[in-house]
Amino acid sequence: MFIGKASSPGYVIAKTKIIVRQRFTVSPLKIQKDSTASQIEFFRRGVVKAKKEIANLRDLTIKMAGKEESKIFDSHLMILQDPSLIDSVISLIKNDQWNAGYAFHLYMQKLIESFEKSGKVFKNRMQDDLRDIYSRVLLHLSSNDNNFVVQEEIEEAVVLTGFTVGPNMLMQFEKGEILGLALDSGSTTSHVSILARSMQIPAVMGLGNLSESVESGDLLILDGTNGVVIINPDENDINKYKKQIEVFQNQKLELFTMRDLEPITMDGKYIRLNANIEKFEEASDVTSFGATGVGLYRSEFLYFGRDSLPTRSEQAEAYRNVTHQLDPLPVTIRTLDAGGDKMLSSVSMETEDNPFMGWRSIRLCLDRKDIFKEQLKALIEAGDRGNLNIMFPMISGVKEIERSKEIYNDCCAELRLEGIAIPKIRLGAMIEIPSAVMVVEEIAKRVDFLSIGTNDLIQFTLAVDRSNSKISAMYEPHHPAVLRFIKTIVDAAHKAGIPVCVCGEMVSEPLSTLLLMGLGVDEFSMVSWCIMECKKIIRSVNYDEARAISAEALKLSDTDSINDFLRKKYSKKIKGLGISSFITTPAFSTSDRALVRIDDEIQRLGT
């Protein structure tokens, strides 16, 4: 049994397929003299990132297996700290003008070959160590996002297992091929977790070294509700989870009775419930789950898995498929939000030390006006039914909104010259950076709506990398600073007479739903299948009571006090609604026993 982070609810009993790292194709590219400095810096950054990964592995090994076992990683670090390695690669870049990846490849291949004449045991160990270092550093010297492949072709629906999966790779699989995700790394708020929830794929992240303990074809039980994975379960495990799958499915069916009911509180407050989608094909699911529109269409997925940018006509057709199909329901489409862990092969994007705070999102679009204008023109063409909202992401201040609107107006003028009528389209800003919160009143005066991206707002406010498992416990949606920021945004929007929506993952957690509603949020946007659960919660409470509870929560000074207060006020109500298994399933405790693999033997241990 492996315990990880419950990232997407649901249960799966299925065989596994392992994802492995692809072999790198190293291209020998000659660079210009004036590019050597940037390539040397690129190489140094790659080494630093690899050393950080190795140091983390060493620390984890000390904790899990002891200091003696961790010494292998000390030797890896010593190799990467060897001045002769660094100086030799820099010399190949500076003097021979090779690109960083090929220069490192040349040096490491020569080093590996030098051990060919060593004694067998020593030779094999050193070659294995050097190849591991070789692959780890080259991973950071490659801009290829698709550097993981499935070990074998998928012939039946499986649980995908491996160290990590990028959003790009997950989107390449056909619907139904992937029943679940069980990954060594990742967090509940990573983009892959968000996609898994959106695609209704149960997922467990942060499982440590699960991928080293399974083989393709092993039977797994994956419990995405509680964060548990069981390898090669016995009949008792299987029967227990078959019953839980039945309970889970029955609860989902019961929630469908909410589909056609209004999301309105007991005292008459209407809360719009929108759906998040990644592909235009998902538009048909929106109304079937009782959504009142699309609050976030992540347009960047149109750009993934291709070597060239999508044309204006391709984009217009995709956007029109959503706006026309859902007319008259509102559709909010976010402009290109690439960068971070969502790299585009069709756009030259250099590796950055901190890509989540780097050249991404609206920054990329404002620099690459050619890409931005093509998308905006496609959006304007697709808004001919009058139900389109365009949202600009990662706004940090007034200047970015004004520049975005100027480019939008330029697009309108150019389209009029083509004889295209310009429909009424609402423009909005996504507030997800603390600087934007501090000037939100000024931003609100310049837009038609605000949307709060809580995933990044929490990350940037608390200085917590949500993908870092070491500090994942510090990612606190109910931190007082986060809640006060949200209240500031809501008050600014209402002062300007415009609505405010929350479209982060926070909104689909029941306690957070009630807290946000009490803070005055007008609209929620979430993965489609969470909407009916959210609707049931909203219909069970009084708005005035929720406002009073949220006001009291704002006065508290720490996260634990806020969570304790919210549980005291709401837990009994949530459990009474019969949806508690979507939050946690206490009956399936991980304290029964654990399975531990030691020297290729599975041992059954009490915990």
XYZ file of C-alpha atoms in Angstrom:
607
model
C 0.000 0.000 0.000
C 1.283 3.435 -0.945
C -0.116 6.637 0.526
C -0.092 9.821 -1.541
C -2.181 12.928 -2.144
C -5.851 12.453 -3.015
C -5.931 14.540 -6.199
C -9.053 13.445 -8.071
C -11.843 11.440 -6.380
C -13.036 8.030 -7.452
C -11.952 4.395 -7.374
C -10.324 2.141 -9.964
C -9.372 -1.531 -10.056
C -7.237 -2.035 -13.168
C -3.872 -3.047 -14.578
C -1.066 -0.517 -14.731
C 1.111 0.857 -17.522
C 4.412 2.531 -16.685
C 5.599 5.761 -18.228
C 9.341 5.913 -18.841
C 11.650 8.725 -19.846
C 12.339 8.887 -23.531
C 15.872 8.536 -24.851
C 17.123 11.987 -25.770
C 17.956 12.827 -29.336
C 20.940 15.149 -28.986
C 21.355 17.421 -32.001
C 24.889 18.698 -32.757
C 24.209 22.391 -33.369
C 26.897 24.996 -33.982
C 26.087 28.303 -32.296
C 27.102 31.881 -33.030
C 29.915 33.435 -30.991
C 27.521 35.942 -29.432
C 25.347 33.045 -28.185
C 28.058 31.246 -26.192
C 27.449 33.227 -22.997
C 23.727 32.402 -22.962
C 24.439 28.701 -23.708
C 26.975 28.540 -20.857
C 24.429 30.086 -18.485
C 21.794 27.637 -19.790
C 24.186 24.741 -19.038
C 24.966 26.031 -15.519
C 21.238 26.333 -14.720
C 20.656 22.766 -15.925
C 23.361 21.467 -13.607
C 21.967 23.425 -10.652
C 18.475 21.980 -11.217
C 19.855 18.440 -11.488
C 21.832 18.914 -8.251
C 18.711 20.110 -6.447
C 16.822 16.992 -7.588
C 19.654 14.695 -6.465
C 19.927 16.457 -3.084
C 16.178 15.995 -2.554
C 16.493 12.298 -3.414
C 19.388 11.951 -0.990
C 17.412 13.616 1.834
C 14.400 11.393 1.149
C 16.615 8.276 1.116
C 18.193 9.208 4.469
C 14.702 9.583 5.915
C 13.304 6.383 4.414
C 16.292 4.005 4.253
C 19.175 5.458 6.239
C 22.392 7.349 5.649
C 24.333 4.405 4.203
C 21.825 3.973 1.368
C 21.976 7.682 0.539
C 25.707 7.669 -0.246
C 25.057 6.841 -3.895
C 23.553 10.316 -4.284
C 26.554 11.915 -2.598
C 28.723 10.425 -5.331
C 26.368 11.805 -8.002
C 26.672 15.266 -6.472
C 30.465 14.981 -6.348
C 30.563 14.186 -10.074
C 28.421 17.220 -10.905
C 30.573 19.424 -8.665
C 33.796 18.281 -10.357
C 35.444 21.411 -11.866
C 36.867 19.348 -14.738
C 33.333 18.440 -15.876
C 32.093 22.025 -15.730
C 35.224 23.507 -17.320
C 35.371 20.886 -20.105
C 31.737 21.430 -21.149
C 32.148 25.213 -21.047
C 35.274 24.853 -23.209
C 33.310 22.829 -25.803
C 30.667 25.561 -25.882
C 33.093 28.504 -25.960
C 35.856 27.159 -28.190
C 34.086 24.583 -30.389
C 30.771 26.501 -30.414
C 28.613 23.476 -29.673
C 25.167 24.001 -28.121
C 24.961 23.186 -24.379
C 23.166 19.849 -24.762
C 25.589 18.452 -27.334
C 28.647 19.734 -25.454
C 27.492 17.937 -22.301
C 26.693 14.817 -24.347
C 30.215 14.767 -25.851
C 31.937 15.071 -22.478
C 29.757 12.472 -20.721
C 30.050 9.920 -23.530
C 33.850 10.221 -23.352
C 33.736 9.831 -19.567
C 31.464 6.771 -19.739
C 33.706 5.142 -22.344
C 36.742 5.718 -20.133
C 35.359 3.179 -17.668
C 35.037 0.436 -20.313
C 38.448 -0.982 -19.327
C 37.689 -0.934 -15.590
C 36.844 -4.043 -13.543
C 33.356 -5.379 -14.250
C 31.616 -4.458 -10.985
C 33.223 -1.029 -10.785
C 32.612 -0.425 -14.491
C 28.907 -1.286 -14.335
C 28.282 0.765 -11.213
C 30.053 3.849 -12.547
C 28.432 3.591 -15.947
C 24.987 3.340 -14.337
C 25.725 6.364 -12.138
C 27.060 8.386 -15.051
C 24.116 7.488 -17.289
C 21.699 8.584 -14.565
C 23.521 11.932 -14.264
C 23.667 12.193 -18.060
C 19.882 11.740 -18.424
C 19.029 13.974 -15.474
C 21.072 16.951 -16.726
C 19.998 16.518 -20.360
C 16.366 16.643 -19.214
C 17.033 20.262 -18.195
C 19.018 21.041 -21.347
C 16.110 20.030 -23.552
C 13.069 22.182 -24.312
C 11.116 19.077 -25.326
C 8.049 18.816 -23.102
C 7.129 15.338 -24.291
C 10.134 13.560 -22.763
C 8.089 10.720 -21.302
C 6.618 7.784 -23.202
C 4.406 4.850 -22.312
C 6.444 1.669 -21.893
C 4.186 -0.298 -24.236
C 1.186 0.475 -26.420
C -2.088 0.745 -24.520
C -4.376 -2.070 -25.603
C -6.862 -1.808 -22.720
C -7.890 0.894 -20.266
C -5.178 1.237 -17.606
C -3.885 3.139 -14.599
C -0.941 5.252 -15.765
C 2.044 5.054 -13.394
C 5.342 6.921 -13.460
C 7.381 9.732 -11.998
C 5.359 12.510 -13.612
C 3.116 13.366 -16.551
C 2.952 16.769 -18.232
C -0.414 18.311 -19.128
C 0.551 18.035 -22.794
C 1.097 14.287 -22.600
C -2.127 13.589 -20.711
C -4.143 15.410 -23.354
C -2.715 13.143 -26.084
C -4.515 10.043 -24.818
C -7.892 9.042 -26.188
C -10.899 9.232 -23.894
C -11.267 5.966 -21.983
C -7.638 4.835 -22.378
C -6.638 6.160 -18.950
C -8.745 4.990 -15.990
C -6.517 6.524 -13.324
C -3.219 8.255 -12.545
C -0.754 7.098 -9.865
C 2.306 9.358 -9.985
C 5.430 9.561 -7.853
C 5.448 13.372 -7.891
C 2.892 16.172 -8.098
C 0.331 17.817 -5.856
C -3.430 18.248 -5.617
C -3.197 21.663 -7.285
C -0.835 20.796 -10.157
C -2.170 21.265 -13.670
C -2.243 17.498 -14.158
C -4.424 17.100 -11.052
C -6.753 19.796 -12.343
C -6.977 18.060 -15.718
C -7.603 14.685 -14.050
C -10.552 16.124 -12.116
C -11.874 17.779 -15.252
C -11.621 14.505 -17.200
C -13.132 12.507 -14.279
C -9.978 10.415 -13.938
C -9.271 9.298 -10.326
C -5.725 10.307 -9.399
C -3.210 10.011 -6.568
C -0.072 12.189 -6.644
C 3.102 12.349 -4.565
C 3.494 8.574 -4.152
C 7.293 8.726 -3.820
C 8.769 5.648 -5.494
C 5.641 3.736 -6.529
C 6.817 3.457 -10.149
C 9.902 1.526 -8.981
C 7.717 -0.984 -7.120
C 5.341 -1.971 -9.911
C 5.608 -3.503 -13.335
C 3.340 -2.964 -16.320
C 0.494 -5.442 -15.999
C 0.349 -5.423 -12.183
C -3.169 -5.075 -10.812
C -3.742 -1.873 -8.837
C -6.479 -0.510 -6.655
C -6.403 3.278 -6.951
C -8.390 5.237 -4.357
C -8.381 8.851 -5.536
C -10.741 9.910 -2.755
C -8.331 9.015 0.047
C -4.963 8.962 -1.741
C -4.296 5.218 -1.523
C -2.780 2.790 -4.047
C -2.634 -0.967 -3.383
C -0.369 -3.145 -5.542
C -1.600 -6.637 -6.481
C -4.475 -6.581 -3.956
C -5.952 -9.694 -2.363
C -9.620 -10.732 -2.663
C -10.553 -8.878 0.527
C -9.174 -5.603 -0.876
C -10.897 -6.131 -4.204
C -14.297 -6.956 -2.695
C -14.108 -4.001 -0.302
C -13.373 -1.544 -3.097
C -15.959 -3.053 -5.444
C -18.559 -2.171 -2.807
C -17.120 1.342 -2.466
C -17.227 1.828 -6.247
C -20.916 0.897 -6.141
C -21.563 3.406 -3.330
C -19.661 6.102 -5.223
C -21.616 5.499 -8.436
C -24.940 5.548 -6.578
C -24.059 8.870 -4.977
C -23.196 10.308 -8.379
C -26.566 9.135 -9.718
C -28.356 10.675 -6.735
C -26.624 13.983 -7.399
C -28.051 14.020 -10.934
C -31.411 14.901 -9.368
C -29.819 18.344 -8.818
C -29.133 18.880 -12.527
C -32.250 20.865 -13.437
C -32.657 22.708 -10.125
C -31.586 26.313 -9.619
C -28.380 27.059 -7.651
C -30.234 29.225 -5.161
C -29.966 29.416 -1.358
C -32.873 28.796 0.988
C -33.361 32.565 1.379
C -33.255 33.304 -2.357
C -29.634 34.180 -3.262
C -28.699 32.976 -6.772
C -25.095 31.792 -7.316
C -24.139 31.127 -10.935
C -22.360 27.764 -11.346
C -20.154 27.512 -14.406
C -17.998 24.727 -15.819
C -14.280 24.661 -16.612
C -13.335 22.998 -19.903
C -10.081 22.299 -21.771
C -11.383 21.158 -25.164
C -14.305 22.362 -27.254
C -15.534 18.750 -27.373
C -16.420 19.070 -23.665
C -19.113 21.686 -24.374
C -21.764 18.952 -24.692
C -21.080 17.871 -21.084
C -21.635 21.332 -19.626
C -25.444 21.413 -19.595
C -25.750 17.699 -18.825
C -24.205 18.425 -15.418
C -26.484 21.403 -14.757
C -23.979 24.218 -15.362
C -25.193 27.740 -16.091
C -22.362 28.468 -18.542
C -18.594 28.098 -19.039
C -16.535 30.113 -16.571
C -13.133 29.046 -17.884
C -12.216 27.626 -21.279
C -8.455 27.021 -21.188
C -7.607 27.944 -24.773
C -3.922 26.931 -24.512
C -4.806 23.290 -25.140
C -5.530 24.199 -28.762
C -1.808 24.937 -29.074
C -0.491 21.691 -27.572
C 0.759 18.622 -29.417
C 1.640 20.438 -32.629
C 4.733 21.959 -34.253
C 2.941 25.004 -35.668
C 0.593 27.570 -34.171
C -3.153 27.070 -34.790
C -4.462 29.334 -37.532
C -7.073 31.997 -36.930
C -9.705 29.945 -38.770
C -8.875 26.809 -36.737
C -9.223 28.733 -33.513
C -12.426 30.499 -34.574
C -14.025 27.150 -35.428
C -13.061 25.649 -32.059
C -14.329 28.660 -30.073
C -17.503 28.876 -32.181
C -18.265 25.222 -31.438
C -18.601 26.244 -27.775
C -20.302 29.661 -28.049
C -22.877 28.465 -30.584
C -23.589 25.160 -28.885
C -24.188 26.797 -25.489
C -26.002 29.916 -26.718
C -27.518 31.794 -24.830
C -25.425 30.630 -21.843
C -22.302 32.762 -21.235
C -18.891 31.390 -22.236
C -15.675 32.810 -20.773
C -12.556 31.990 -22.778
C -9.152 32.683 -21.241
C -6.527 33.938 -23.666
C -3.364 31.894 -24.143
C -1.888 30.946 -20.761
C 1.301 29.160 -21.827
C 4.508 28.884 -19.829
C 5.224 27.423 -16.386
C 4.639 23.697 -16.906
C 2.661 24.284 -20.114
C 5.367 24.698 -22.749
C 4.588 25.128 -26.429
C 6.785 23.401 -29.002
C 5.545 25.905 -31.613
C 6.918 28.894 -29.666
C 10.589 29.333 -28.777
C 10.568 29.284 -24.964
C 13.885 29.115 -23.158
C 14.288 27.154 -19.936
C 13.880 29.519 -16.980
C 14.995 29.200 -13.356
C 11.474 30.002 -12.164
C 9.091 29.520 -15.106
C 5.924 30.015 -13.033
C 7.022 33.600 -12.405
C 8.635 33.995 -15.799
C 7.742 34.661 -19.429
C 4.253 33.228 -19.532
C 0.590 34.025 -19.919
C -0.289 37.676 -20.706
C 3.426 38.575 -20.687
C 4.070 36.201 -23.575
C 1.026 37.513 -25.451
C 1.945 41.181 -25.061
C 5.479 40.429 -26.332
C 4.240 38.217 -29.182
C 1.486 40.461 -30.529
C 1.326 38.359 -33.700
C 0.123 35.334 -31.686
C -2.132 37.447 -29.456
C -3.867 39.246 -32.332
C -4.555 36.004 -34.208
C -6.261 34.616 -31.123
C -8.232 37.779 -30.360
C -9.507 38.005 -33.942
C -10.586 34.359 -33.800
C -12.377 35.021 -30.503
C -14.170 38.087 -31.868
C -15.371 36.081 -34.869
C -16.633 33.338 -32.544
C -18.517 35.830 -30.346
C -21.199 36.556 -32.925
C -23.961 35.169 -30.688
C -23.279 37.792 -28.023
C -22.546 35.302 -25.229
C -18.721 35.485 -25.210
C -16.509 36.837 -22.430
C -12.746 37.191 -22.975
C -10.513 36.910 -19.914
C -6.896 38.083 -19.683
C -4.828 35.935 -17.260
C -2.001 36.753 -14.848
C -2.634 40.493 -14.827
C -0.199 42.209 -12.462
C -1.389 45.792 -12.827
C -3.344 48.433 -14.735
C -0.818 48.797 -17.555
C -1.272 45.192 -18.743
C -5.039 45.567 -18.884
C -4.784 48.804 -20.835
C -2.290 47.296 -23.320
C -4.477 44.206 -23.754
C -7.537 46.352 -24.446
C -5.581 48.491 -26.929
C -4.576 45.380 -28.889
C -8.169 44.124 -28.699
C -9.422 47.449 -30.115
C -6.815 47.279 -32.900
C -8.137 43.829 -33.796
C -11.703 45.154 -33.913
C -10.631 47.964 -36.264
C -8.797 45.557 -38.571
C -11.754 43.157 -38.658
C -14.130 45.994 -39.572
C -11.917 46.691 -42.594
C -12.474 43.035 -43.558
C -16.209 43.639 -43.396
C -16.735 41.654 -40.184
C -19.294 42.976 -37.679
C -17.990 43.343 -34.121
C -20.293 41.759 -31.531
C -20.702 42.888 -27.931
C -18.035 41.041 -25.942
C -17.281 41.497 -22.263
C -13.617 41.808 -21.276
C -12.359 40.657 -17.877
C -9.213 40.262 -15.817
C -8.026 37.239 -13.899
C -6.748 38.285 -10.481
C -4.119 35.813 -9.299
C -1.121 37.955 -8.307
C -0.873 39.963 -5.046
C 0.143 43.129 -6.927
C -3.145 42.992 -8.843
C -5.072 42.701 -5.574
C -3.429 45.866 -4.280
C -4.644 47.869 -7.311
C -7.820 45.896 -7.942
C -10.107 48.934 -7.636
C -8.284 50.551 -10.576
C -8.414 47.320 -12.588
C -12.137 46.884 -11.853
C -12.899 50.292 -13.401
C -11.439 49.103 -16.727
C -13.134 45.703 -17.159
C -16.588 44.129 -17.295
C -15.900 41.350 -14.769
C -13.232 39.923 -12.482
C -12.250 36.299 -12.022
C -10.150 35.059 -9.105
C -7.653 32.340 -9.982
C -7.187 30.926 -6.493
C -4.593 28.298 -7.494
C -1.947 30.885 -8.353
C -3.220 33.508 -5.908
C -2.598 31.110 -3.009
C 0.777 30.057 -4.436
C 2.053 33.601 -4.945
C 0.577 35.003 -1.730
C 2.135 32.319 0.477
C 5.337 31.872 -1.598
C 4.568 28.150 -1.798
C 5.299 26.158 -4.946
C 2.172 24.021 -5.203
C 4.081 21.292 -7.095
C 6.695 20.895 -4.334
C 5.721 17.920 -2.160
C 8.092 19.041 0.617
C 6.035 22.140 1.369
C 2.612 21.087 0.106
C 1.222 21.317 3.639
C 1.981 25.051 3.542
C -0.375 25.524 0.571
C -3.335 26.740 2.630
C -6.454 27.957 0.779
C -7.943 29.191 4.076
C -4.902 31.206 5.152
C -6.108 34.580 6.544
C -4.061 36.505 3.960
C -5.713 34.599 1.099
C -9.224 35.135 2.475
C -8.629 38.853 3.047
C -7.321 39.197 -0.516
C -10.464 37.497 -1.842
C -12.686 39.819 0.197
C -10.759 42.846 -1.133
C -11.325 41.666 -4.728
C -15.038 41.008 -4.140
C -15.577 44.425 -2.549
C -13.738 46.180 -5.406
C -15.805 44.372 -8.049
C -19.091 45.208 -6.353
C -18.041 48.825 -5.858
C -17.467 49.018 -9.630
C -20.806 47.313 -10.290
C -19.329 44.210 -11.911
C -19.565 40.490 -10.977
C -16.722 38.403 -9.579
C -16.147 34.689 -10.163
C -13.810 32.168 -8.533
C -12.449 29.547 -10.935
C -9.683 27.887 -8.915
C -9.788 24.387 -7.461
C -10.655 25.841 -4.057
C -14.260 26.369 -5.090
C -15.089 22.653 -5.496
C -14.266 21.796 -1.849
C -17.497 21.999 0.221
C -16.198 24.058 3.158
C -14.534 26.471 0.736
C -17.723 26.707 -1.330
C -19.654 27.923 1.697
C -16.853 30.235 2.810
C -16.525 31.866 -0.617
C -20.265 32.254 -0.984
C -20.330 34.038 2.383
C -17.508 36.350 1.221
C -19.825 37.581 -1.540
C -18.541 35.742 -4.630
C -21.207 35.902 -7.383
C -20.142 32.967 -9.555
C -18.206 29.724 -9.198
C -16.518 27.826 -12.003
C -15.332 24.238 -11.590
C -14.972 20.862 -13.286
C -18.375 19.891 -14.661
C -19.103 16.884 -12.491
C -18.601 18.872 -9.243
C -21.438 21.255 -10.137
C -24.325 19.136 -8.881
C -22.597 18.549 -5.535
C -21.966 22.298 -5.232
C -25.575 23.014 -6.166
C -26.837 20.686 -3.447
C -24.687 22.499 -0.874
C -25.870 25.958 -1.974
C -29.526 24.920 -1.824
C -29.120 23.703 1.763
C -28.022 26.979 3.413
C -29.163 30.522 4.119
C -27.080 33.194 2.413
C -27.323 35.609 5.331
C -26.089 32.905 7.702
C -23.177 32.080 5.385
C -22.215 35.775 5.233
C -22.168 35.986 9.025
C -20.004 32.843 9.327
C -17.523 34.083 6.696
C -17.307 37.462 8.417
C -16.368 35.715 11.670
C -13.802 33.550 9.852
C -12.121 36.695 8.489
C -11.437 37.866 12.033
C -9.395 34.763 12.904
C -5.615 34.982 12.693
C -4.469 31.519 11.593
C -5.504 28.746 9.226
C -6.101 26.077 11.886
C -8.502 28.326 13.781
C -10.403 29.116 10.573
C -10.659 25.440 9.587
C -11.797 24.395 13.063
C -14.415 27.154 13.054
C -15.733 26.179 9.591
C -15.921 22.480 10.519
C -17.814 23.331 13.674
C -20.321 25.364 11.659
C -20.710 23.236 8.543
C -19.480 19.622 8.889
C -22.749 18.284 10.286
C -24.685 19.903 7.445
C -22.329 18.574 4.751
C -22.435 15.027 6.139
C -26.213 15.243 6.310
C -26.347 15.910 2.587
C -25.001 12.406 1.844
C -22.041 13.562 -0.209
C -19.322 13.026 2.392
C -17.590 10.266 0.395
C -16.678 12.879 -2.178
C -14.649 14.539 0.570
C -13.279 11.578 2.513
C -14.176 7.975 3.239
C -13.265 7.198 6.862
C -14.446 3.575 6.542
C -11.520 2.857 4.251
C -8.746 3.692 6.665
C -5.105 3.218 5.716
C -4.416 1.880 9.215
C -5.455 -1.683 8.253
C -1.975 -2.610 7.033
C 0.703 -1.525 4.612
C 2.565 -3.380 1.892
C 6.274 -2.611 1.685
C 8.654 -3.822 -1.028
C 12.085 -4.763 0.386
C 14.716 -6.362 -1.865
C 12.049 -7.358 -4.401
C 9.923 -9.099 -1.765
C 6.574 -7.714 -0.636
C 6.163 -7.848 3.133
C 2.914 -7.266 4.994
C 3.404 -4.951 7.951
C 1.063 -3.465 10.542
C 1.252 0.344 10.674
